[in-house]
Structure formats: C-alpha cells, structure tokens
Coordinates of C-alpha atoms in Angstrom, one line a residue:
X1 CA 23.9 28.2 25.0
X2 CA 20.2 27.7 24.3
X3 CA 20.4 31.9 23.8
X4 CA 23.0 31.9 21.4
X5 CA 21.2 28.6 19.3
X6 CA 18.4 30.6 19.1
X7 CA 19.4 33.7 17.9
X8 CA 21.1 31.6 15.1
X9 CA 18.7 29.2 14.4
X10 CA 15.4 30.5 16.1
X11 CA 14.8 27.2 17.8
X12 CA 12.0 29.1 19.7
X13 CA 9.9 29.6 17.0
X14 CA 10.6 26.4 15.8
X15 CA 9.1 25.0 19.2
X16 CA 6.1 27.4 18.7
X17 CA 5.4 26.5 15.0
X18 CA 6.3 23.2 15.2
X19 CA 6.8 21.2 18.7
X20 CA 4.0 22.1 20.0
X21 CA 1.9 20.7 17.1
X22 CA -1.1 19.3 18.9
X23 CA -2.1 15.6 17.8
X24 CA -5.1 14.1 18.0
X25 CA -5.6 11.4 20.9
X26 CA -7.7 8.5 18.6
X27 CA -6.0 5.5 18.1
X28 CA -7.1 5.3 14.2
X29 CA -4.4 8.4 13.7
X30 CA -1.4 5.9 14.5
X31 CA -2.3 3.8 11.3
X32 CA -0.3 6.5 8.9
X33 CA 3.0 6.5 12.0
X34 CA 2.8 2.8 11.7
X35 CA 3.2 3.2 8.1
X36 CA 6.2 5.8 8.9
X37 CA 7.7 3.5 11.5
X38 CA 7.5 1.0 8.9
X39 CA 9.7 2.5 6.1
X40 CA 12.0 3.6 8.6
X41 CA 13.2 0.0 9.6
X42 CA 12.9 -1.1 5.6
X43 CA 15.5 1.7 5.3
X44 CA 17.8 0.3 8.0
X45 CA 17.6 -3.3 7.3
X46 CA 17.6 -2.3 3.5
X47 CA 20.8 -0.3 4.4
X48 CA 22.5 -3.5 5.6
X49 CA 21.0 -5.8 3.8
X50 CA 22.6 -4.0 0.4
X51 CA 26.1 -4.4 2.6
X52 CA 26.0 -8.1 1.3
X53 CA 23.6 -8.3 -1.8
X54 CA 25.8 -8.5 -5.3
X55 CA 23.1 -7.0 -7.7
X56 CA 24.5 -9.0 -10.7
X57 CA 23.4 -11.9 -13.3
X58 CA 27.4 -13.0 -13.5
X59 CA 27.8 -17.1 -12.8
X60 CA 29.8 -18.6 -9.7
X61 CA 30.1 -21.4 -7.6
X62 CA 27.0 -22.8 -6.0
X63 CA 27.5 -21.7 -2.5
X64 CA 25.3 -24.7 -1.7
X65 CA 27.3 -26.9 -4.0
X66 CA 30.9 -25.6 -4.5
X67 CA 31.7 -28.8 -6.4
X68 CA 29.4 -28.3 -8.3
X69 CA 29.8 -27.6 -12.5
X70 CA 26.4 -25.9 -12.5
X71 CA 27.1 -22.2 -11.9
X72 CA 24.3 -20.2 -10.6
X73 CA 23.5 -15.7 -10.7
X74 CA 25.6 -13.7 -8.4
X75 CA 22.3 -12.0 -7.2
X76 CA 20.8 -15.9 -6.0
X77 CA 23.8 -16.7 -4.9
X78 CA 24.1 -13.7 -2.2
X79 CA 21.1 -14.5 -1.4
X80 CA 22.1 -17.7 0.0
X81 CA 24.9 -15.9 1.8
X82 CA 22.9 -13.7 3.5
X83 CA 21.0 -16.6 4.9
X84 CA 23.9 -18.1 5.7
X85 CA 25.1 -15.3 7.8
X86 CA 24.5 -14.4 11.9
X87 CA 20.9 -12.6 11.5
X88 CA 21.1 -12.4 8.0
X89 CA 18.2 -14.7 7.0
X90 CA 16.2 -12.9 10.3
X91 CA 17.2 -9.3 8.5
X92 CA 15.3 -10.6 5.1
X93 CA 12.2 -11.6 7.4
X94 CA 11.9 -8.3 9.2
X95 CA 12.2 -6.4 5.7
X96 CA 9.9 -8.6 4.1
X97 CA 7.3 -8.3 6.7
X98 CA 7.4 -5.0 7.2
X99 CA 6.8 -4.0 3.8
X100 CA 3.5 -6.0 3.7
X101 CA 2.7 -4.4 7.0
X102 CA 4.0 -1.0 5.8
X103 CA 1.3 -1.8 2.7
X104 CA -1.5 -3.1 4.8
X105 CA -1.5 -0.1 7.2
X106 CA -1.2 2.4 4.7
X107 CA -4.4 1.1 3.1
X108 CA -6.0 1.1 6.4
X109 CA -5.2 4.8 7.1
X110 CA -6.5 5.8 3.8
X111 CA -9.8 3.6 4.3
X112 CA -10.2 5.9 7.3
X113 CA -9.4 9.0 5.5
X114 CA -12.0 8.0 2.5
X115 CA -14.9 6.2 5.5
X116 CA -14.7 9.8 7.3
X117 CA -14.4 12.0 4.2
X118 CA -11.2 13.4 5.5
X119 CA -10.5 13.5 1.7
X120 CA -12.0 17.3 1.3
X121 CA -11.0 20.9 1.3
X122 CA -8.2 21.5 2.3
X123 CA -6.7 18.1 2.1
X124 CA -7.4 16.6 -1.8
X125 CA -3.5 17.0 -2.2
X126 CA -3.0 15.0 0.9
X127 CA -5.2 12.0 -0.1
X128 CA -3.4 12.3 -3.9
X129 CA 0.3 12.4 -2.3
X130 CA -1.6 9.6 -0.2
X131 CA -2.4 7.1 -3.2
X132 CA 1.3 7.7 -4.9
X133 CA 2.7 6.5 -1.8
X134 CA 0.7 3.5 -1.8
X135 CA 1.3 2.9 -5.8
X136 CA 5.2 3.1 -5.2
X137 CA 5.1 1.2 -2.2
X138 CA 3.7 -1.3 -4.4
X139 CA 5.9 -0.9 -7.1
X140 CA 9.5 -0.9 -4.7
X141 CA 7.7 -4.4 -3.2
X142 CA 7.8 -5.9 -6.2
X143 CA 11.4 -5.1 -7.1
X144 CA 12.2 -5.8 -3.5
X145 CA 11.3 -9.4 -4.4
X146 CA 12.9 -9.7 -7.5
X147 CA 16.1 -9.5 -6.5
X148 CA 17.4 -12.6 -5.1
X149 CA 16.4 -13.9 -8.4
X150 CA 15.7 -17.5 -8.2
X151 CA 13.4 -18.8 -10.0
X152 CA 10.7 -17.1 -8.4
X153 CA 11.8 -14.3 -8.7
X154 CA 12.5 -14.5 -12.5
X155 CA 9.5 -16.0 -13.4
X156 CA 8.0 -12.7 -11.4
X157 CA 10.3 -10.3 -13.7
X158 CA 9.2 -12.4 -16.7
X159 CA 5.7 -11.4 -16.5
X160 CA 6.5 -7.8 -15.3
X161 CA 8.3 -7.2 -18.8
X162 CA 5.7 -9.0 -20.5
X163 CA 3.2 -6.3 -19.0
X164 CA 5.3 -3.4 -19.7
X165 CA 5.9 -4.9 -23.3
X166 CA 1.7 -5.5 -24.0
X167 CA 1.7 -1.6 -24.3
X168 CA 0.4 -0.7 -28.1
X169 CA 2.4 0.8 -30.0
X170 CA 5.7 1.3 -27.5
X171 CA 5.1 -1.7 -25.5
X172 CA 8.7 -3.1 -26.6
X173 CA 10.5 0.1 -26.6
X174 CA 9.3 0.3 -22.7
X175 CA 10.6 -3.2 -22.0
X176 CA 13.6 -2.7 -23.3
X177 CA 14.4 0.8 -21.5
X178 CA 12.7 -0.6 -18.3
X179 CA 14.8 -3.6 -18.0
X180 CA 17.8 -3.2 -19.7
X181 CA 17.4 -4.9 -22.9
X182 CA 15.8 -8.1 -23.9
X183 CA 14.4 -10.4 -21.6
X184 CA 16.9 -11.7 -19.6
X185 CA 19.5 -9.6 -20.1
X186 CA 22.4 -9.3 -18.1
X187 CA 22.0 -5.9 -17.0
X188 CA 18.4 -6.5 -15.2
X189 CA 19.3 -7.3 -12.1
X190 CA 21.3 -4.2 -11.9
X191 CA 18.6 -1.9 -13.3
X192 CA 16.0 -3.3 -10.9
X193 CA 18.4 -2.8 -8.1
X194 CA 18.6 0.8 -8.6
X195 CA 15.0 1.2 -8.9
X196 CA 14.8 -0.7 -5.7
X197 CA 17.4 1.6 -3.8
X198 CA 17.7 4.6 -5.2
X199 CA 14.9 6.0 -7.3
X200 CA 12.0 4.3 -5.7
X201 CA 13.1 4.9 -2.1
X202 CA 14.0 8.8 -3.0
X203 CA 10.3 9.1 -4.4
X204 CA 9.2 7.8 -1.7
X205 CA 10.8 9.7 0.9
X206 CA 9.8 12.9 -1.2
X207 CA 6.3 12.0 -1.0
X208 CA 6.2 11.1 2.8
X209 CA 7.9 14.8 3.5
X210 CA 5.7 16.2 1.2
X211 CA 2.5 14.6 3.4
X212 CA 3.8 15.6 6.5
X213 CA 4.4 19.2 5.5
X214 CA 0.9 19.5 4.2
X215 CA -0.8 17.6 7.6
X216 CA 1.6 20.1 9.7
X217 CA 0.0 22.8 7.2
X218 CA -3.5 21.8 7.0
X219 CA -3.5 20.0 10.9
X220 CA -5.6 17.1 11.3
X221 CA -9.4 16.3 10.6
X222 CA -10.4 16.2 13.9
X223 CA -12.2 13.4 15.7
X224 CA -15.9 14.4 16.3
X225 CA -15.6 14.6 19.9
X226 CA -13.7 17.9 19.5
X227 CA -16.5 19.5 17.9
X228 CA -18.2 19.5 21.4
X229 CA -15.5 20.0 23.9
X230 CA -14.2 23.5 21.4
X231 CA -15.6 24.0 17.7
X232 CA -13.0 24.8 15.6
X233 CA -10.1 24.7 17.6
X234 CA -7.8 22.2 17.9
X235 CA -7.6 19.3 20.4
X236 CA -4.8 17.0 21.2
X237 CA -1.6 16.8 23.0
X238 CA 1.8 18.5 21.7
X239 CA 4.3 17.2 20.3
X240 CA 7.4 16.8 22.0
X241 CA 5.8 16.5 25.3
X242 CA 3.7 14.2 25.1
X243 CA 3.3 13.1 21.4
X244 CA 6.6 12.0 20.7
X245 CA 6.9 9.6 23.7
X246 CA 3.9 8.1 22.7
X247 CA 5.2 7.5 19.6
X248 CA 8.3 6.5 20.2
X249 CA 6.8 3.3 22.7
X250 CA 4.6 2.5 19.8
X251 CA 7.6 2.3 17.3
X252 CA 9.5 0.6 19.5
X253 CA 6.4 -2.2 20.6
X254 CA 5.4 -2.1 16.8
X255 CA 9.1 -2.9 15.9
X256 CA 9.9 -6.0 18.6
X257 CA 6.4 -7.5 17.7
X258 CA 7.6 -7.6 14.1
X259 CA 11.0 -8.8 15.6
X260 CA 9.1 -11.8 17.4
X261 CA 6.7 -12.4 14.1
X262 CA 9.8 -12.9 11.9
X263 CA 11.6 -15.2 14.2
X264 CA 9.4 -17.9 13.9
X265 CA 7.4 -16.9 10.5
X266 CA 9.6 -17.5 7.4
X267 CA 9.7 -15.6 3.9
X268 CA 10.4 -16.5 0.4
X269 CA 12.4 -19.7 0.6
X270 CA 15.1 -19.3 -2.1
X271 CA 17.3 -22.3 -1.4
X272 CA 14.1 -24.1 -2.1
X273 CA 13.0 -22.5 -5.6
X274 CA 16.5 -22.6 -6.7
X275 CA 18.4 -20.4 -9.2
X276 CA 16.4 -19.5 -12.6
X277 CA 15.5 -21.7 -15.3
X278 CA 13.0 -22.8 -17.9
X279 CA 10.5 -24.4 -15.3
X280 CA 8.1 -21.6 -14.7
X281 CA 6.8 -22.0 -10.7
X282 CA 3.6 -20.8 -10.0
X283 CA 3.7 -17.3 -8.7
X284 CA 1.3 -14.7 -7.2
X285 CA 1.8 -11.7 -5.4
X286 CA 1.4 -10.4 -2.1
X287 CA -2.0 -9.9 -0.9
X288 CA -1.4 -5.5 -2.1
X289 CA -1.2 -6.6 -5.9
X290 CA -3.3 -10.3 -6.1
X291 CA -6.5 -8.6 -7.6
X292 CA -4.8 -7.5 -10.2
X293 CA -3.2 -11.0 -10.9
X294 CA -6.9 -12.2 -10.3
X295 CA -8.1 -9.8 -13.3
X296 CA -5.7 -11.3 -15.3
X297 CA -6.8 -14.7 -14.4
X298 CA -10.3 -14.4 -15.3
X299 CA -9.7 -12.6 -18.7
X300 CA -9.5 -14.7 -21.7
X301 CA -6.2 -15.6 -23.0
X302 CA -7.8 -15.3 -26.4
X303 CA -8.5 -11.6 -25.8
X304 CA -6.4 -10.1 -28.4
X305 CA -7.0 -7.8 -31.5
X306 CA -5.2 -5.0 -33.7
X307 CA -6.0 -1.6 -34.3
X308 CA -4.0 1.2 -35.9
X309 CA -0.9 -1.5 -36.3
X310 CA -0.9 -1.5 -32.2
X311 CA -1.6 -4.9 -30.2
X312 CA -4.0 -5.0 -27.7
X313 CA -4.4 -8.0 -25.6
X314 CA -5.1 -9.5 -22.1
X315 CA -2.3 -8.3 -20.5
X316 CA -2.9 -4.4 -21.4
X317 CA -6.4 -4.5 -20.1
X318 CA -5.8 -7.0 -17.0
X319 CA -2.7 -5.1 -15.7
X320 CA -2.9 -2.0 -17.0
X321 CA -6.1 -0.7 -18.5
X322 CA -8.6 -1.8 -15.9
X323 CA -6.5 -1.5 -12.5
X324 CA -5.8 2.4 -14.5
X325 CA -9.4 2.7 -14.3
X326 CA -10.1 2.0 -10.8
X327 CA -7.1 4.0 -9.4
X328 CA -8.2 6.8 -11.4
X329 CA -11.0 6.7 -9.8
X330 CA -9.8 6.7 -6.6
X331 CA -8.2 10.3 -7.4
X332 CA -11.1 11.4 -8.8
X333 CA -13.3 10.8 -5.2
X334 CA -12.1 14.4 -3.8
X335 CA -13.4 16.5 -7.0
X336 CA -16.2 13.8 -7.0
X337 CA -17.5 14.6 -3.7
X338 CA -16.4 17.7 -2.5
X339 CA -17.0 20.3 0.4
X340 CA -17.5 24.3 -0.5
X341 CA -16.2 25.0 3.4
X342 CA -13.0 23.9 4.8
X343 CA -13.5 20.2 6.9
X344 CA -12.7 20.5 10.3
X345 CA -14.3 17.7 11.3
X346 CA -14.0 13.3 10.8
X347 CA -17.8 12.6 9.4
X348 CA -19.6 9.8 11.0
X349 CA -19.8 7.1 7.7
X350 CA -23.1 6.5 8.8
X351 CA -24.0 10.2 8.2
X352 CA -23.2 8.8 4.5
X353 CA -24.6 6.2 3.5
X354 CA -23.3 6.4 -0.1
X355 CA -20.0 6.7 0.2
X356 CA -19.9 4.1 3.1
X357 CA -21.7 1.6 0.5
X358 CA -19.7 2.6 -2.6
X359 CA -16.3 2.3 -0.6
X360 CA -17.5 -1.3 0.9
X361 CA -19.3 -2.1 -2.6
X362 CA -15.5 -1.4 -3.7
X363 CA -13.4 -4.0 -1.3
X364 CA -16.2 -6.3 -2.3
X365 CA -15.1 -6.3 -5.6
X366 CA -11.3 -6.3 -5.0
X367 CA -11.5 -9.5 -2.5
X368 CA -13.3 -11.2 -5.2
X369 CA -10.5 -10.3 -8.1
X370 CA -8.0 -11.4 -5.6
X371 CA -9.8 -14.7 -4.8
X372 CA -9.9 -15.0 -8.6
X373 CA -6.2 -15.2 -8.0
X374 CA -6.2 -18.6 -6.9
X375 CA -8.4 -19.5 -10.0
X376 CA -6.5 -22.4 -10.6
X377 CA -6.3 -24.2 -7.5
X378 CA -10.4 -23.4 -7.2
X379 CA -10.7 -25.6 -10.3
X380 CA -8.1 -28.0 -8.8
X381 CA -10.1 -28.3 -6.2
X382 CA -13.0 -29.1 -7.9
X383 CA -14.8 -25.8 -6.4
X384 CA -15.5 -24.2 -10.0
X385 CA -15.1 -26.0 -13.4
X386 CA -12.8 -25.2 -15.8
X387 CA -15.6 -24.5 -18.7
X388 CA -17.5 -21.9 -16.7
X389 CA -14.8 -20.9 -13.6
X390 CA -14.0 -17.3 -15.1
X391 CA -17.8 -15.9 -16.2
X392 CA -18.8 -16.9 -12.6
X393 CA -16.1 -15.5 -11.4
X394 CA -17.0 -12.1 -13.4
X395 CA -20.4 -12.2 -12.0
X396 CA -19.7 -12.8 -8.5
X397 CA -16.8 -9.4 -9.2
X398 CA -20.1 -7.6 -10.4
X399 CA -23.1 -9.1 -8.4
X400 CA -21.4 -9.2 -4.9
X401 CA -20.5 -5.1 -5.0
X402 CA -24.0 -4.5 -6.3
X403 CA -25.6 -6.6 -3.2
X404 CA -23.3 -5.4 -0.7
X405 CA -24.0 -1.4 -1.5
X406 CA -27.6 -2.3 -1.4
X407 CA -27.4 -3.8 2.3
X408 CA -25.3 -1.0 3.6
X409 CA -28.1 1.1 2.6
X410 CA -30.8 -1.2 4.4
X411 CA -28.5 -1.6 7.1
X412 CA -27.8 2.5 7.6
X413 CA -31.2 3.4 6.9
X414 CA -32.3 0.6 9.9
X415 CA -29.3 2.4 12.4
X416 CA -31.3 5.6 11.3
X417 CA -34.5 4.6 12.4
X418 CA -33.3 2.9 15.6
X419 CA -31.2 6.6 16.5
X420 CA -34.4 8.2 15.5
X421 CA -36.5 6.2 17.7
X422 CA -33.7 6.6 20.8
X423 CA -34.5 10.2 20.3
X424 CA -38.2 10.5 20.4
X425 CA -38.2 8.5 23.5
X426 CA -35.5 10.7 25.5
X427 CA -37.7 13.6 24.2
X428 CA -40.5 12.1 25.6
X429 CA -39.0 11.3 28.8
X430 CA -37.7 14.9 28.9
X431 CA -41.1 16.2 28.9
X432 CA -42.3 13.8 31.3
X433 CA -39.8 15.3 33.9

C-alpha cells in the first residue's frame, strides 16, 4: 500500500523535503504556533458560532422581553440567543480570548524577530507577510466585535465610518462602499459579516500559508547555541517525530488553559449595553488598537483645516496618518538595517545596542498613547487637569522614548564593560595556570 501511494503521490520525498523539517528546540519559537493554534480554534468556534448568529439589522421580539413593543436588531438579538444556549455564551468567551491572545502572541513573536534581527536576508518578506498578519488580525477583531451590535458595538461602527469618512477628498465615497451606505444603514451588519467571515479570514489564511512556505523555504534563524555545536547547519528535532508531538501537547495545554480562563472570565456583556440607540457608551478598544484611540484622544478636536477643497481633521491624522507612519516604518526596518550575507544566526540584542533602544524607545511610546486612552478617566480622577492633560500627555509620548533609548545605551554599554572585565580576568587566570 505505502508502495503504490508513493509511486502516485511520492510521499517519500514528501517525508525527505518536508517531515523531516528540523525545528529549533527554544521555547521563544512556539510564540508564532501559539499564534497558529490560536486562529485555528477562532475558526472552529467561529464555524459554529455563525450556525446561530443572524447577520441582520431587521426588528423582532426582545428575546429578553417578548411582551415587549420595543423591537430590537436581529444581529443583538442572536446574540442573546447564543448566550442563552448550552455553551453558547462559553463558545463567545473562548473566541473572544483567543483573538486577543492570538494578537498578543503574534506581537511577541515579531518582537523576537525585530530584538534578534531575524528581520534580514533572506527573510524581509517573512517579517512583511509578518506585519499584514498582525494588521488584519487587527482589523477581523474589530469586526468580530461589531457584530452583536448593541450599543457598544454601534457606537464602535459609528466611529469606524467616521474614520473611513475623514479621508480628503473620497472620505464619503469610502464610507459609503465600506459600509453599505449611510450610516446606519441596513445593510451594515451584513457587509461587516462578510468581511468578518469570508474576506478577512481568506486573507488571512493566505498570508499564514504564504509564511509557512517561506520559513519551510528559508528554515529558521537559528538560536546562537547552534553556531557552536555545527556552523551553518541546521539544529533541531524533525518534524513528525518529534516536532509534531510537541506541538500537538502544547496546542492541546494552550487550548484547555484558554478553556479554564473563559469559564470563569467573562467578555463583552451585551444584555447589559443593550440594543443600539442614541446614548453613545464609552468605548475603547482592545489593548492591540488603544494607542491609536489614545492618539486620537490627545489631538485637538479643533484640528481641522481645508486644502485643495479636501478636509483634513483629527480623525485623518489620529487614525490614519500618524499610526500610517509608524507601521510604515515598521516595514521599512529590513531595508533600514540590512545584512549583505544571508543570517543564519538569532543576534544577541545586546550585540546591538541601537536597535534594542530604538525598539524599546518604540513600546515606550505606544504604552504611553495607549495610557492616553483613558485620558478621560485620568482627568476624572483628578490625575491630570483638563487645561493641560493632552500637551503633557504629548510630552511624556516624546520625552519617555527619548529617556528610555538613552538608558538602554548606558545600561548595554555597563553589560559591556562588566563582559569585558569577565574576560580579562579568565585571561588572566588562564595564564596563571
């Protein structure tokens, strides 16, 4: 039987090729499969969860309140069914944690890539394909959480179209083609559903093959303790022997500790913000997009002018413009610093103390924007005053980077001396002996 598969479907090359693909044994390298084993159980849960989810804005009964005269959205009201259901409100708690967690370890496995400059030849493709995945993870988040649409959830959409609408020029037009027609029409909830399971899911999938093929291409930067046991060869353990079980009891520790977590931690309460209306809640993000609603909190409302018969205002450059910048950025670090020679090789972030102050100079200044999310309650709390809360908010985003690069320096340059001194005295006891 094998015989005749393989003369078919060459399963023995695939095995040579492929199976025996050797992994690296680090435990930083399961940060991107906990990202994988992530979106696989947001597919699965997603799968059933869209079993029972009506993606419309059509009135019914209240299924809190049948007697009620006050009809309420399809889309909130299957919400509460779901809830309602054996598992159901457990199934929204799993897929809502695991898409933070699914966002929160992608960003930690491409903080390793950038702290070990695993970003160079061959693999600047990698880290692009890397940052789209994280973008559009973002993006299928946020109209994940749109669509039980109470009034959290509206108010959320609300300020979505308003962002796509601040564009100059086409801002409308965008709005419009985005969302199905004027704000709230009553094809949104459709056209966000199909963003949220079809077209967003699709590109992502595309992009995680497309990263795998190229790590199964490329292979992986190798920890630095391979450079001593055999340069330039690769180190690890295959994959089908011994990989893949390892993998497998991760996924399946990973999955019943997020099993455990959303049993007794709950998610986005919609019985409790109720079905839309004209009272606005206060809203913020998850922890993946709260700088960006901190930018927007610290710019002037007032920030507004015309040019060319185009708007430009607060919006454009809070949500838009500057976050543009600063991802642009991001995919500009692998023509920014690059390698002549192919890296083999994780680099020791010490070994680099610019880019391990630039990258920590960086969080700096997005934990501050995303503090700056909670501008109000600061002022509410009487920690900053309303006159003067966003300008020191703008120079604590622009001091604290400056100061923290600065001590990573000091800091490097005092692990330098101290490795430097280590070394003169085993010379010196060398000699001795």
């Amino acid at each position: 039987m094998n015989q005749w598969l393989d003369e078919r479907l060459h399963i023995s090359r695939l095995n040579d090729k492929f199976l025996r693909k050797a992994f690296p044994v680090h435990h930083s390298f399961f940060l991107g499969e906990i990202t994988l084993f992530s979106l696989i159980v947001l597919i699965l849960t997603g799968a059933i969860l869209a079993l029972f989810y009506e993606p419309s804005t059509v009135l019914v009964k209240n299924p809190l309140d049948p007697t009620s005269v006050n009809l309420v959205p399809a889309a909130w009201a299957s919400a509460i069914n779901i809830n309602a259901m054996p598992f159901g409100d457990m199934l929204r708690r799993m897929h809502h944690w695991m898409a933070n967690l699914m966002m929160g370890a992608g960003l930690m496995h491409m903080m390793r890539i950038y702290f070990t400059g695993a970003y160079k030849k061959p693999r600047e493709i990698n880290w692009w394909i890397g940052l789209l995945l994280i973008i559009f993870t973002a993006l299928t988040a946020v109209t994940g959480y749109s669509l039980p649409y109470d009034n959290f959830a509206f108010t959320t959409l609300k300020v979505v179209v308003g962002i796509a609408s601040s564009i100059p020029w086409i801002g409308e037009w965008v709005g419009q083609a985005a969302f199905a027609g004027k704000f709230p029409g009553p094809g949104i909830i459709s056209r966000v559903y199909g963003y949220h399971i079809m077209l967003l899911p699709g590109i992502l999938l595309a992009l995680t093959g497309a990263h795998m093929l190229l790590m199964i291409k490329q292979k992986h930067t190798q920890p630095r303790y391979a450079k001593e046991l055999a340069y330039k060869k690769i180190v690890g353990v295959p994959l089908i022997t011994q990989q893949t079980p390892i993998m497998l009891m991760l996924a399946l520790v990973f999955t019943g500790l997020v099993m455990l977590f959303a049993a007794f931690i709950p998610v986005h309460p919609v019985e409790v913000f109720g079905p839309p209306s004209n009272q606005s809640p206060i809203v913020k993000p998850d922890f993946y997009l709260l700088w960006v609603f901190g930018i927007l909190a610290i710019l002037p409302g007032s920030l507004e002018f015309n040019l060319w018969g185009g708007v430009f205002n607060a919006e454009f450059f809070g949500a838009l413009v500057t976050p543009g910048v600063i991802i642009g950025l991001l995919f500009a670090i692998p023509l920014i610093d690059r390698s002549s020679e192919n890296q083999y090789y994780a680099e020791n972030p010490t070994d680099y103390p610019v880019r391990l102050g630039l990258g920590i100079a960086f969080f700096v200044m997005i934990g501050v924007f995303s503090v700056a999310g909670y501008r109000p309650e600061l002022v509410q709390s009487g920690i900053l005053q309303e006159s003067n809360a966003n300008i020191i908010l703008w120079i604590l985003a622009i001091a604290l980077p400056v100061i923290s690069y600065f001590a990573v320096i000091g800091i490097v340059r005092g692990i330098r001396k101290l490795r430097e001194a280590d070394e003169r005295e085993m010379q010196a006891a060398a000699a001795d002996d």
